[in-house]
Amino acid sequence: MKYPISEDQLKSLDNSYTYHSPKDDQTDRYVIIRNKAKELAIVLCENAPKSRELSIALTDLEKVVTMANKAIACNE
């Protein structure tokens, strides 16, 4: 193996690729994040012409939601 994995890297990978069932109020916060992102998506669609750029913006917004939810799931 050319690049050995450190213990910290392995721990991070284990955390990233493990299912984290929601606990406490996490599900509620996931819903809040998704709803606010949907509000922004609607604003974008109502104010920008259908285009490649709008499509990318909407895709990136989906990524934002995913990473925010992952931040909650993996770090609490």
PDB file of C-alpha atoms in Angstrom:
ATOM      1  CA  MET A   1       0.000   0.000   0.000  1.00  0.00           C
ATOM      2  CA  LYS A   2       1.468   3.293  -1.118  1.00  0.00           C
ATOM      3  CA  TYR A   3      -0.474   5.557   1.249  1.00  0.00           C
ATOM      4  CA  PRO A   4      -1.201   3.963   4.609  1.00  0.00           C
ATOM      5  CA  ILE A   5      -4.354   5.161   6.350  1.00  0.00           C
ATOM      6  CA  SER A   6      -3.811   6.815   9.706  1.00  0.00           C
ATOM      7  CA  GLU A   7      -5.957   5.955  12.701  1.00  0.00           C
ATOM      8  CA  ASP A   8      -7.577   9.409  12.498  1.00  0.00           C
ATOM      9  CA  GLN A   9      -8.423   8.925   8.821  1.00  0.00           C
ATOM     10  CA  LEU A  10      -9.866   5.485   9.499  1.00  0.00           C
ATOM     11  CA  LYS A  11     -11.952   6.842  12.379  1.00  0.00           C
ATOM     12  CA  SER A  12     -13.254   9.635  10.135  1.00  0.00           C
ATOM     13  CA  LEU A  13     -14.107   7.167   7.357  1.00  0.00           C
ATOM     14  CA  ASP A  14     -15.878   4.866   9.800  1.00  0.00           C
ATOM     15  CA  ASN A  15     -17.955   7.803  11.005  1.00  0.00           C
ATOM     16  CA  SER A  16     -18.770   8.977   7.472  1.00  0.00           C
ATOM     17  CA  TYR A  17     -19.823   5.558   6.219  1.00  0.00           C
ATOM     18  CA  THR A  18     -21.837   4.410   9.205  1.00  0.00           C
ATOM     19  CA  TYR A  19     -25.591   4.831   9.522  1.00  0.00           C
ATOM     20  CA  HIS A  20     -26.482   7.264  12.288  1.00  0.00           C
ATOM     21  CA  SER A  21     -30.077   6.839  13.387  1.00  0.00           C
ATOM     22  CA  PRO A  22     -31.705  10.119  14.437  1.00  0.00           C
ATOM     23  CA  LYS A  23     -31.800  10.848  18.135  1.00  0.00           C
ATOM     24  CA  ASP A  24     -33.412  13.490  20.313  1.00  0.00           C
ATOM     25  CA  ASP A  25     -34.488  16.484  18.211  1.00  0.00           C
ATOM     26  CA  GLN A  26     -32.329  15.722  15.174  1.00  0.00           C
ATOM     27  CA  THR A  27     -35.270  14.742  12.950  1.00  0.00           C
ATOM     28  CA  ASP A  28     -36.980  18.036  13.729  1.00  0.00           C
ATOM     29  CA  ARG A  29     -33.848  19.960  12.772  1.00  0.00           C
ATOM     30  CA  TYR A  30     -33.500  17.986   9.524  1.00  0.00           C
ATOM     31  CA  VAL A  31     -37.035  19.076   8.638  1.00  0.00           C
ATOM     32  CA  ILE A  32     -36.255  22.719   9.477  1.00  0.00           C
ATOM     33  CA  ILE A  33     -33.170  22.682   7.260  1.00  0.00           C
ATOM     34  CA  ARG A  34     -35.027  21.028   4.366  1.00  0.00           C
ATOM     35  CA  ASN A  35     -37.961  23.435   4.627  1.00  0.00           C
ATOM     36  CA  LYS A  36     -35.730  26.526   4.634  1.00  0.00           C
ATOM     37  CA  ALA A  37     -33.781  25.179   1.663  1.00  0.00           C
ATOM     38  CA  LYS A  38     -37.058  24.550  -0.177  1.00  0.00           C
ATOM     39  CA  GLU A  39     -38.085  28.171   0.488  1.00  0.00           C
ATOM     40  CA  LEU A  40     -34.810  29.332  -1.066  1.00  0.00           C
ATOM     41  CA  ALA A  41     -35.227  26.927  -3.992  1.00  0.00           C
ATOM     42  CA  ILE A  42     -38.645  28.439  -4.699  1.00  0.00           C
ATOM     43  CA  VAL A  43     -37.198  31.972  -4.565  1.00  0.00           C
ATOM     44  CA  LEU A  44     -34.478  30.942  -6.991  1.00  0.00           C
ATOM     45  CA  CYS A  45     -36.954  29.357  -9.406  1.00  0.00           C
ATOM     46  CA  GLU A  46     -39.226  32.401  -9.256  1.00  0.00           C
ATOM     47  CA  ASN A  47     -36.409  34.877  -9.880  1.00  0.00           C
ATOM     48  CA  ALA A  48     -33.937  33.196 -12.206  1.00  0.00           C
ATOM     49  CA  PRO A  49     -34.622  31.876 -15.693  1.00  0.00           C
ATOM     50  CA  LYS A  50     -34.571  28.151 -16.319  1.00  0.00           C
ATOM     51  CA  SER A  51     -30.983  27.509 -17.252  1.00  0.00           C
ATOM     52  CA  ARG A  52     -27.967  25.355 -16.668  1.00  0.00           C
ATOM     53  CA  GLU A  53     -26.870  27.803 -13.971  1.00  0.00           C
ATOM     54  CA  LEU A  54     -30.192  27.567 -12.126  1.00  0.00           C
ATOM     55  CA  SER A  55     -30.019  23.790 -12.305  1.00  0.00           C
ATOM     56  CA  ILE A  56     -26.528  23.849 -10.807  1.00  0.00           C
ATOM     57  CA  ALA A  57     -27.667  26.259  -8.078  1.00  0.00           C
ATOM     58  CA  LEU A  58     -30.516  23.908  -7.145  1.00  0.00           C
ATOM     59  CA  THR A  59     -28.180  20.915  -7.149  1.00  0.00           C
ATOM     60  CA  ASP A  60     -25.713  22.766  -4.935  1.00  0.00           C
ATOM     61  CA  LEU A  61     -28.539  23.702  -2.565  1.00  0.00           C
ATOM     62  CA  GLU A  62     -29.382  19.997  -2.269  1.00  0.00           C
ATOM     63  CA  LYS A  63     -25.727  19.382  -1.396  1.00  0.00           C
ATOM     64  CA  VAL A  64     -25.914  22.074   1.296  1.00  0.00           C
ATOM     65  CA  VAL A  65     -28.889  20.320   2.897  1.00  0.00           C
ATOM     66  CA  THR A  66     -27.152  16.952   2.714  1.00  0.00           C
ATOM     67  CA  MET A  67     -23.955  18.237   4.298  1.00  0.00           C
ATOM     68  CA  ALA A  68     -25.797  20.178   7.012  1.00  0.00           C
ATOM     69  CA  ASN A  69     -27.765  17.058   7.929  1.00  0.00           C
ATOM     70  CA  LYS A  70     -24.577  15.010   7.849  1.00  0.00           C
ATOM     71  CA  ALA A  71     -22.954  17.524  10.202  1.00  0.00           C
ATOM     72  CA  ILE A  72     -25.735  16.849  12.688  1.00  0.00           C
ATOM     73  CA  ALA A  73     -25.789  13.070  12.187  1.00  0.00           C
ATOM     74  CA  CYS A  74     -22.045  12.487  12.323  1.00  0.00           C
ATOM     75  CA  ASN A  75     -21.006  15.000  14.952  1.00  0.00           C
ATOM     76  CA  GLU A  76     -23.579  14.705  17.694  1.00  0.00           C
TER      77      GLU A  76
END
